[in-house]
Amino acid sequence: MQSKYCFIAVVVTALCLRVEATRAGSEVCFPPHFTFGVATAAYQIEGAWNVSGKGESIWDRYTHTHPERIFDHKTGDVAADSYHKVKEDVRLLVELGVHHYRFSISWPRILPTGLSNDINEDGIRYYSELVDHLLANNIVPMVTLYHWDLPQSLQDLGGWTNPIIAEYFHDYAKVVFEHLSDRVKVWFTFNEPLSFCQEGYGGTDAPAGNSSGFEDYLCGHNVLRAHANVYRMFERDYRHTGGAVGIVLDFAWMEPASTAAEDQKAAEIARQFQFGWFAHPIFSPEGDYPPVMKQRINEISKRQNFPRSRLPVFTQEEVVSLRGSSDFLGLNHYTTRLVAAGSGKIYPQPSFYTDMGVVITQNPDWPRTNSTWLRVVPWGFRRALNYIRVSYNNPPVLVTENGVSLPRMTHDVRRVQYAAGYLRALHEAMKDGCDVRGYTHWSLINNFEWTRGYSERFGLYDVEYASASRTRSPRLSARYYAKLTRTRCLPNTWE
Ligand code: GBH
């Protein structure tokens, strides 16, 4: 009799332990100092494009002069009107319980002509108040100095293709540090140089240089020089404020299309062209551009009858100054691509894609979203993070953007699933040994998605663009994210 009860007790205990174990096993929790936040960018949310002394940016000019290039002929003239709704936006951040907020400063709002001899005090006031509101609510401000809205007057001088811009960017950064470095401790120089150099100077984003394989490399070169200038200036004059400076790079994982050796090699070439272009000069021990990039562009330039490589060359001094010029890596990651070996055909016309010489696709079986370029592939995130760990000696990484666009809806279950899937992959990468310090969801609110206008919606909060007050309302994903920020564990349910 006794042994029978004993047996039952053992079974019950075993079952209980098992339930406990599965619960513990399914719990995905992040360390106590892991920081959760959301991100936005000035031109995408602020509006007030010509208010209180702000100068014209290249995106103002582009949307006004080329409405046909923007979905539905939209502009960021008013956008989500965040210039007038700072307090309300901070209230949303408080509701989300985020630990940090990543936003960008509009260069022409602070320096209307782009040059530091003429400072627009109202621009300083706007960002200074935003920082104060954040700090008053225990939210760490993280500031991007450049998220694509170059002062038009500097574009008139050639923008990022003119080497002088490295000095003007330095002067602009100094003005910002001078006014905000007492309160802002986390800085990013650039958001996604790959995107704005390649699509802005090599393609059809503003300023639409449309000169792939030429102006995109000039842009990248000057952006890197500008980054190093600012990092070294900060190190010298502002390190005592206790702040840190990094750069934000975008990295879609490049998966070989097959196990064939040529496809494996092609994928690595793609990683070097799309990520190494900016990561190698800063994060590799050798510095400078990736060897494969230098070699391919040099060779193809020669075959196209150019007297020298279309990829500019750094001086030894620049190589040294760039090497190690980032306290951490800001990583924007959304999706994964498949890479196969290319035909090797070389056209007389320069092109970034011919230089890279591979074929990039996506697997049609991967779930689609509302952005043609974005398919849901969480495992690619883990691979990208591990690639960074192995290639660049495990730098501290802050995920500065990750998110998904969906049709307009309040009950956005798929956004919750996207975030949960990518955060699980991130958690796995941390178990692999990747030094990831935080995660930032793109985006707080629906915003102006560049040439896609308002047709792609990434917000945890919806914005009613048809109303003058641009009413914000939380989606299911906002409620989910609020649970996550409070516990630092992935919620098991989203209701
Ligand atoms: C981020 O870039 C931006 O930093 C942010 O401003 C933006 O709002 C967010 O994405 C969401 O779009 O030629 O069709 O393949 C993400 C990276 C976006 C760069 C899409 C490449 C490819 C367009 N990329 N782009 S396509």
XYZ file of C-alpha atoms and ligand atoms in Angstrom:
521
model
C 0.000 0.000 0.000
C 2.658 2.369 1.099
C 4.808 1.607 -1.867
C 1.833 2.325 -4.141
C 1.454 5.878 -2.717
C 5.127 6.267 -2.876
C 5.063 5.345 -6.565
C 2.278 7.843 -7.250
C 4.203 10.544 -5.387
C 7.277 9.851 -7.444
C 5.327 10.015 -10.678
C 3.622 13.262 -9.662
C 6.924 14.831 -8.637
C 8.519 13.694 -11.870
C 5.668 15.175 -13.877
C 5.905 18.441 -11.973
C 9.628 18.598 -12.552
C 9.071 17.933 -16.221
C 6.531 20.770 -16.505
C 8.962 23.066 -14.684
C 11.758 22.006 -16.997
C 9.786 22.662 -20.180
C 8.750 25.999 -18.802
C 12.330 26.899 -18.006
C 13.408 25.524 -21.373
C 10.930 27.622 -23.319
C 11.756 30.773 -21.347
C 13.858 33.069 -23.462
C 15.287 35.704 -21.142
C 17.910 38.358 -21.737
C 20.539 39.499 -19.219
C 19.699 42.295 -16.736
C 21.671 44.978 -18.586
C 20.415 44.025 -22.035
C 18.729 47.162 -23.357
C 15.469 47.213 -25.348
C 14.443 50.190 -27.437
C 12.809 51.488 -30.588
C 14.191 53.598 -33.433
C 13.089 56.398 -35.755
C 14.779 58.882 -38.108
C 14.293 62.640 -38.444
C 13.028 62.938 -42.020
C 10.762 59.930 -41.622
C 8.780 61.327 -38.670
C 9.438 65.006 -37.886
C 7.706 66.937 -40.661
C 8.071 70.721 -40.119
C 10.341 70.699 -43.148
C 10.605 74.489 -43.451
C 9.644 75.570 -39.955
C 11.653 77.701 -37.486
C 14.751 78.159 -39.577
C 15.278 74.628 -40.849
C 17.212 74.436 -44.143
C 16.289 72.294 -47.127
C 17.520 68.695 -47.215
C 18.123 66.455 -50.226
C 14.932 64.554 -49.376
C 12.922 67.806 -49.300
C 14.314 68.680 -52.715
C 13.834 65.191 -54.114
C 10.222 64.678 -53.002
C 9.319 68.196 -54.188
C 10.983 68.031 -57.601
C 10.436 64.352 -58.369
C 7.019 63.449 -56.982
C 6.759 60.691 -59.605
C 9.629 58.826 -57.937
C 7.757 58.507 -54.626
C 4.860 56.139 -54.045
C 1.600 58.125 -54.285
C 3.633 61.352 -54.729
C 3.984 61.675 -50.961
C 6.537 63.803 -49.087
C 7.868 64.070 -45.531
C 6.674 67.730 -45.295
C 4.443 66.856 -42.335
C 5.112 63.128 -41.873
C 4.036 62.035 -38.369
C 4.471 65.657 -37.216
C 6.838 64.557 -34.462
C 8.401 68.020 -34.448
C 5.216 69.229 -32.785
C 4.480 66.066 -30.850
C 7.638 65.400 -28.852
C 5.809 64.992 -25.574
C 3.289 62.610 -27.052
C 6.009 60.478 -28.658
C 7.851 60.269 -25.347
C 4.582 59.179 -23.734
C 4.418 56.278 -26.185
C 7.988 55.339 -25.291
C 7.043 55.329 -21.624
C 4.018 53.171 -22.408
C 6.343 50.728 -24.206
C 8.687 50.720 -21.220
C 11.727 50.957 -23.492
C 15.163 51.444 -21.963
C 16.494 53.462 -24.885
C 15.260 55.496 -27.848
C 17.305 55.784 -31.034
C 16.481 58.903 -33.080
C 18.402 60.961 -35.617
C 19.250 64.631 -35.834
C 18.412 66.542 -38.980
C 21.629 68.263 -40.047
C 19.792 71.091 -41.903
C 17.546 71.718 -38.875
C 20.671 72.526 -36.841
C 22.810 74.024 -39.625
C 20.469 75.335 -42.355
C 23.300 75.781 -44.879
C 25.158 72.711 -43.668
C 28.024 74.879 -42.399
C 28.760 75.586 -38.743
C 29.042 79.373 -39.012
C 25.244 79.639 -38.854
C 23.549 77.673 -36.048
C 19.754 77.481 -35.897
C 19.027 77.811 -32.196
C 15.522 76.435 -32.592
C 16.957 73.185 -33.961
C 19.213 72.847 -30.930
C 16.247 73.615 -28.656
C 14.098 70.915 -30.272
C 16.620 68.112 -29.777
C 17.696 69.386 -26.388
C 14.098 69.243 -25.139
C 13.630 65.779 -26.588
C 16.743 64.601 -24.732
C 15.512 66.199 -21.503
C 12.089 64.543 -21.788
C 13.730 61.177 -22.372
C 16.068 61.523 -19.410
C 13.234 62.691 -17.184
C 11.555 59.383 -18.017
C 14.668 57.243 -17.544
C 15.032 56.539 -21.253
C 18.578 56.538 -22.633
C 18.841 58.726 -25.756
C 20.859 57.213 -28.610
C 21.584 59.683 -31.388
C 22.313 59.082 -35.066
C 24.061 62.100 -36.570
C 23.227 61.237 -40.158
C 20.165 59.319 -41.309
C 20.174 60.418 -44.972
C 18.875 64.036 -44.864
C 21.901 65.947 -46.150
C 21.606 69.751 -46.369
C 20.798 70.520 -50.021
C 23.433 73.257 -50.087
C 26.105 70.615 -49.495
C 24.648 68.394 -52.193
C 25.060 71.378 -54.516
C 28.815 70.934 -53.897
C 28.628 67.243 -54.767
C 27.449 65.940 -51.392
C 29.214 62.781 -50.240
C 31.214 62.572 -53.470
C 33.168 65.729 -52.555
C 36.071 64.994 -50.148
C 35.554 68.366 -48.380
C 32.398 66.930 -46.805
C 34.471 64.953 -44.298
C 35.443 68.310 -42.784
C 31.920 69.745 -42.865
C 30.558 66.607 -41.199
C 33.225 66.965 -38.522
C 32.146 70.591 -37.905
C 28.465 69.617 -37.708
C 29.215 66.777 -35.275
C 31.205 69.167 -33.105
C 28.254 71.551 -32.823
C 26.017 68.655 -31.788
C 28.532 67.273 -29.253
C 29.022 70.757 -27.859
C 25.298 71.088 -27.104
C 24.262 67.541 -26.214
C 27.246 65.467 -25.058
C 26.582 66.454 -21.437
C 23.379 64.348 -21.655
C 23.721 62.023 -24.666
C 26.184 59.145 -24.139
C 25.554 56.908 -27.129
C 26.323 58.235 -30.609
C 26.189 56.828 -34.112
C 27.872 58.736 -36.917
C 26.037 57.177 -39.903
C 22.996 55.078 -40.601
C 23.618 52.449 -43.282
C 26.254 53.935 -45.598
C 25.665 50.953 -47.888
C 22.057 52.072 -48.402
C 22.568 55.781 -48.900
C 25.744 55.474 -50.969
C 24.547 52.622 -53.105
C 20.911 53.619 -53.516
C 21.463 57.403 -53.223
C 24.561 57.884 -55.403
C 24.435 54.614 -57.314
C 20.648 54.450 -57.674
C 17.370 56.278 -57.300
C 17.097 57.358 -53.642
C 17.912 61.043 -53.046
C 20.016 62.595 -54.513
C 19.637 59.976 -57.265
C 23.215 60.059 -58.521
C 22.398 57.026 -60.648
C 26.089 56.344 -61.044
C 26.630 52.819 -59.786
C 30.217 51.592 -59.633
C 31.517 55.131 -59.446
C 29.767 57.724 -57.265
C 28.729 55.071 -54.726
C 32.416 54.300 -54.098
C 33.274 58.010 -53.814
C 30.425 58.379 -51.320
C 31.551 55.374 -49.287
C 35.114 56.638 -49.231
C 34.204 60.073 -47.916
C 31.710 58.682 -45.438
C 34.439 56.476 -43.971
C 36.885 59.394 -43.846
C 34.213 61.552 -42.185
C 33.463 58.798 -39.676
C 37.118 58.499 -38.669
C 37.455 62.292 -38.318
C 34.487 62.448 -35.982
C 35.524 59.418 -33.959
C 39.035 60.794 -33.421
C 37.684 64.261 -32.571
C 35.301 62.741 -30.011
C 38.112 60.673 -28.541
C 40.225 63.798 -28.116
C 37.672 66.386 -26.998
C 34.579 64.617 -25.657
C 35.669 61.257 -24.241
C 35.606 62.804 -20.777
C 31.796 63.095 -21.062
C 31.675 59.309 -20.677
C 30.071 58.799 -24.080
C 30.782 56.253 -26.828
C 30.682 56.489 -30.622
C 29.750 53.806 -33.149
C 28.430 53.428 -36.675
C 25.273 51.679 -37.913
C 25.756 49.155 -40.737
C 23.064 47.133 -42.452
C 23.747 43.488 -43.057
C 21.296 41.177 -44.765
C 22.625 37.659 -44.275
C 24.104 36.263 -47.520
C 23.440 32.532 -47.659
C 25.033 30.426 -50.428
C 22.335 29.262 -52.860
C 23.826 25.739 -52.844
C 26.631 23.678 -51.325
C 28.657 24.069 -54.552
C 32.067 25.649 -53.960
C 31.418 28.508 -56.424
C 28.228 29.505 -54.605
C 29.967 29.406 -51.222
C 32.647 31.664 -52.653
C 30.047 33.959 -54.247
C 28.242 34.370 -50.896
C 31.484 35.428 -49.234
C 32.162 37.959 -52.008
C 28.657 39.365 -51.487
C 29.239 39.665 -47.716
C 32.456 41.565 -48.373
C 30.859 43.951 -50.897
C 27.707 44.556 -48.862
C 29.062 44.560 -45.333
C 32.872 44.323 -45.434
C 32.954 47.518 -47.559
C 32.302 49.470 -44.327
C 33.011 46.890 -41.624
C 36.493 45.823 -42.762
C 38.138 49.289 -42.631
C 36.784 49.838 -39.099
C 36.513 46.446 -37.381
C 39.128 44.149 -38.979
C 42.636 44.017 -37.495
C 44.217 44.829 -40.905
C 41.890 47.705 -41.767
C 41.348 49.135 -45.281
C 38.779 47.817 -47.803
C 38.296 44.047 -48.044
C 41.052 42.533 -50.249
C 38.499 40.876 -52.563
C 36.781 44.218 -53.167
C 40.040 45.998 -53.998
C 41.159 43.199 -56.261
C 37.906 42.785 -58.205
C 37.209 46.497 -58.729
C 40.811 47.116 -59.729
C 40.813 44.300 -62.257
C 37.408 45.116 -63.749
C 38.253 48.841 -63.951
C 41.349 47.960 -65.978
C 39.373 45.745 -68.325
C 36.994 48.690 -68.834
C 39.961 50.864 -69.879
C 40.112 53.027 -66.772
C 43.644 54.161 -65.924
C 43.054 53.332 -62.255
C 40.604 51.532 -59.986
C 37.178 53.108 -59.549
C 37.520 52.281 -55.850
C 39.432 55.163 -54.242
C 42.563 54.412 -52.231
C 43.054 55.333 -48.558
C 46.308 56.917 -47.429
C 48.185 54.927 -44.799
C 47.209 57.601 -42.288
C 43.524 57.110 -43.120
C 43.804 53.334 -42.806
C 45.258 53.751 -39.323
C 42.746 56.385 -38.262
C 39.801 54.220 -39.412
C 41.030 51.017 -37.816
C 39.297 50.603 -34.461
C 37.309 53.825 -34.896
C 34.123 52.495 -33.306
C 33.361 51.620 -29.700
C 30.648 49.189 -30.842
C 28.850 48.085 -33.974
C 25.272 49.212 -34.588
C 23.611 46.509 -36.667
C 20.483 46.847 -38.784
C 19.205 43.450 -39.783
C 15.922 42.575 -41.475
C 16.292 39.720 -43.921
C 18.389 37.092 -45.713
C 19.360 36.629 -49.357
C 20.583 33.719 -51.470
C 23.787 34.111 -53.445
C 24.898 32.131 -56.489
C 27.989 32.500 -58.678
C 27.584 34.971 -61.552
C 28.292 34.560 -65.251
C 31.528 36.548 -65.044
C 30.334 38.817 -67.870
C 31.740 42.331 -67.688
C 29.906 45.259 -69.282
C 31.735 48.420 -70.413
C 29.514 50.472 -68.105
C 30.707 50.588 -64.454
C 28.356 48.955 -61.984
C 28.570 47.932 -58.343
C 26.723 44.735 -59.224
C 29.095 43.789 -62.048
C 31.998 44.454 -59.697
C 30.446 42.120 -57.145
C 29.665 39.645 -59.932
C 27.202 37.367 -58.146
C 23.490 36.579 -58.469
C 21.350 37.579 -55.476
C 17.826 36.219 -54.971
C 15.481 35.193 -52.198
C 13.825 31.841 -51.653
C 10.180 32.160 -52.767
C 9.215 29.839 -49.886
C 10.342 32.333 -47.258
C 7.318 34.241 -45.892
C 6.718 37.576 -47.627
C 5.917 40.923 -46.042
C 4.728 44.266 -47.411
C 8.237 45.171 -48.550
C 9.463 43.391 -51.671
C 13.007 43.163 -50.260
C 11.987 41.771 -46.883
C 11.250 38.086 -46.304
C 11.071 36.544 -42.844
C 14.165 34.401 -42.170
C 15.028 34.443 -38.442
C 17.869 31.902 -38.694
C 19.782 34.293 -40.963
C 20.032 36.716 -38.038
C 21.894 34.141 -35.942
C 24.269 33.475 -38.835
C 24.900 37.184 -39.453
C 25.714 37.747 -35.762
C 28.068 34.790 -35.668
C 29.764 35.941 -38.866
C 30.444 39.290 -37.181
C 31.777 37.530 -34.070
C 34.164 35.347 -36.061
C 35.284 37.917 -38.653
C 35.869 40.913 -36.411
C 36.939 39.477 -33.071
C 33.549 39.630 -31.377
C 32.901 43.371 -31.163
C 30.121 44.623 -28.867
C 26.993 44.781 -31.032
C 23.896 46.831 -30.505
C 21.058 45.825 -32.810
C 19.925 49.246 -33.971
C 17.081 48.163 -36.295
C 14.951 45.080 -36.888
C 11.304 45.019 -37.851
C 8.732 44.199 -40.492
C 6.187 45.937 -42.722
C 2.626 44.606 -42.843
C -0.728 45.796 -44.141
C -2.436 48.321 -41.884
C -4.009 46.462 -38.964
C -4.302 46.666 -35.194
C -4.107 42.955 -34.492
C -0.641 42.510 -36.046
C 0.052 38.938 -34.978
C 2.665 38.541 -37.710
C 4.722 41.457 -36.350
C 4.683 39.823 -32.921
C 5.786 36.547 -34.486
C 8.501 38.299 -36.487
C 9.921 39.985 -33.382
C 9.695 36.790 -31.319
C 11.386 34.732 -34.044
C 14.229 37.199 -34.558
C 14.718 37.667 -30.806
C 14.942 33.886 -30.347
C 17.615 33.785 -33.045
C 19.443 36.654 -31.332
C 19.250 34.781 -28.040
C 20.747 31.694 -29.697
C 23.551 33.844 -31.097
C 24.297 35.105 -27.595
C 24.513 31.497 -26.424
C 26.975 30.947 -29.289
C 29.101 33.654 -27.670
C 28.111 36.790 -29.633
C 28.501 39.953 -27.576
C 25.095 41.543 -28.200
C 24.206 44.337 -25.790
C 20.740 45.387 -26.902
C 17.903 45.296 -29.409
C 16.068 48.151 -31.115
C 12.794 47.639 -32.964
C 12.110 49.572 -36.162
C 9.916 51.429 -35.650
C 8.067 53.317 -32.926
C 5.414 54.583 -35.358
C 4.479 54.250 -39.026
C 6.601 56.698 -40.963
C 7.732 58.006 -44.333
C 9.452 55.018 -45.926
C 11.572 56.979 -48.423
C 10.569 56.210 -52.032
C 7.860 53.873 -50.721
C 6.029 56.838 -49.170
C 3.612 55.778 -46.445
C 2.756 52.476 -48.115
C 5.094 50.375 -45.968
C 4.167 50.309 -42.292
C 6.741 49.292 -39.701
C 5.200 50.897 -36.595
C 4.393 49.333 -33.249
C 1.944 52.252 -33.248
C -0.332 53.113 -36.128
C -0.499 56.733 -37.306
C -3.697 58.086 -38.802
C -2.202 59.998 -41.732
C -5.629 61.147 -42.901
C -6.128 63.221 -39.745
C -4.425 66.547 -39.103
C -3.555 65.426 -35.585
C -1.757 62.299 -36.838
C -3.354 60.204 -34.092
C -1.173 57.364 -32.802
C -2.692 54.095 -31.587
C -1.003 50.986 -30.250
C -1.024 47.727 -32.129
C -0.969 44.293 -30.543
C 2.812 44.328 -31.102
C 3.132 47.445 -28.909
C 1.454 45.624 -26.040
C 3.666 42.610 -26.627
C 6.802 44.760 -26.692
C 5.730 46.477 -23.451
C 5.630 43.075 -21.723
C 9.036 42.186 -23.128
C 10.722 45.410 -21.959
C 9.379 44.924 -18.427
C 10.444 41.300 -17.943
C 13.315 41.040 -20.455
C 11.802 37.624 -21.266
C 9.842 36.768 -24.406
C 6.173 36.677 -23.380
C 4.575 33.271 -23.932
C 1.306 34.696 -25.125
C 0.453 37.924 -26.882
C -3.033 38.484 -25.558
C 16.298 50.668 -42.978
O 17.048 50.198 -44.038
C 16.449 52.175 -42.848
O 17.520 52.486 -41.987
C 15.205 52.846 -42.344
O 15.294 54.231 -42.546
C 13.982 52.258 -43.029
O 12.831 52.915 -42.630
C 13.932 50.792 -42.687
O 15.038 50.185 -43.231
C 12.725 50.050 -43.227
O 12.665 50.085 -44.632
O 16.484 47.537 -53.905
O 14.257 46.839 -53.328
O 16.152 45.597 -52.544
C 16.867 48.835 -44.313
C 17.790 48.362 -45.405
C 16.023 48.769 -47.118
C 18.361 48.704 -47.618
C 15.703 48.322 -48.531
C 18.079 48.106 -48.926
C 16.650 47.560 -50.575
C 15.603 47.975 -51.531
N 17.328 48.434 -46.719
N 16.788 48.476 -49.452
S 15.630 46.911 -52.929
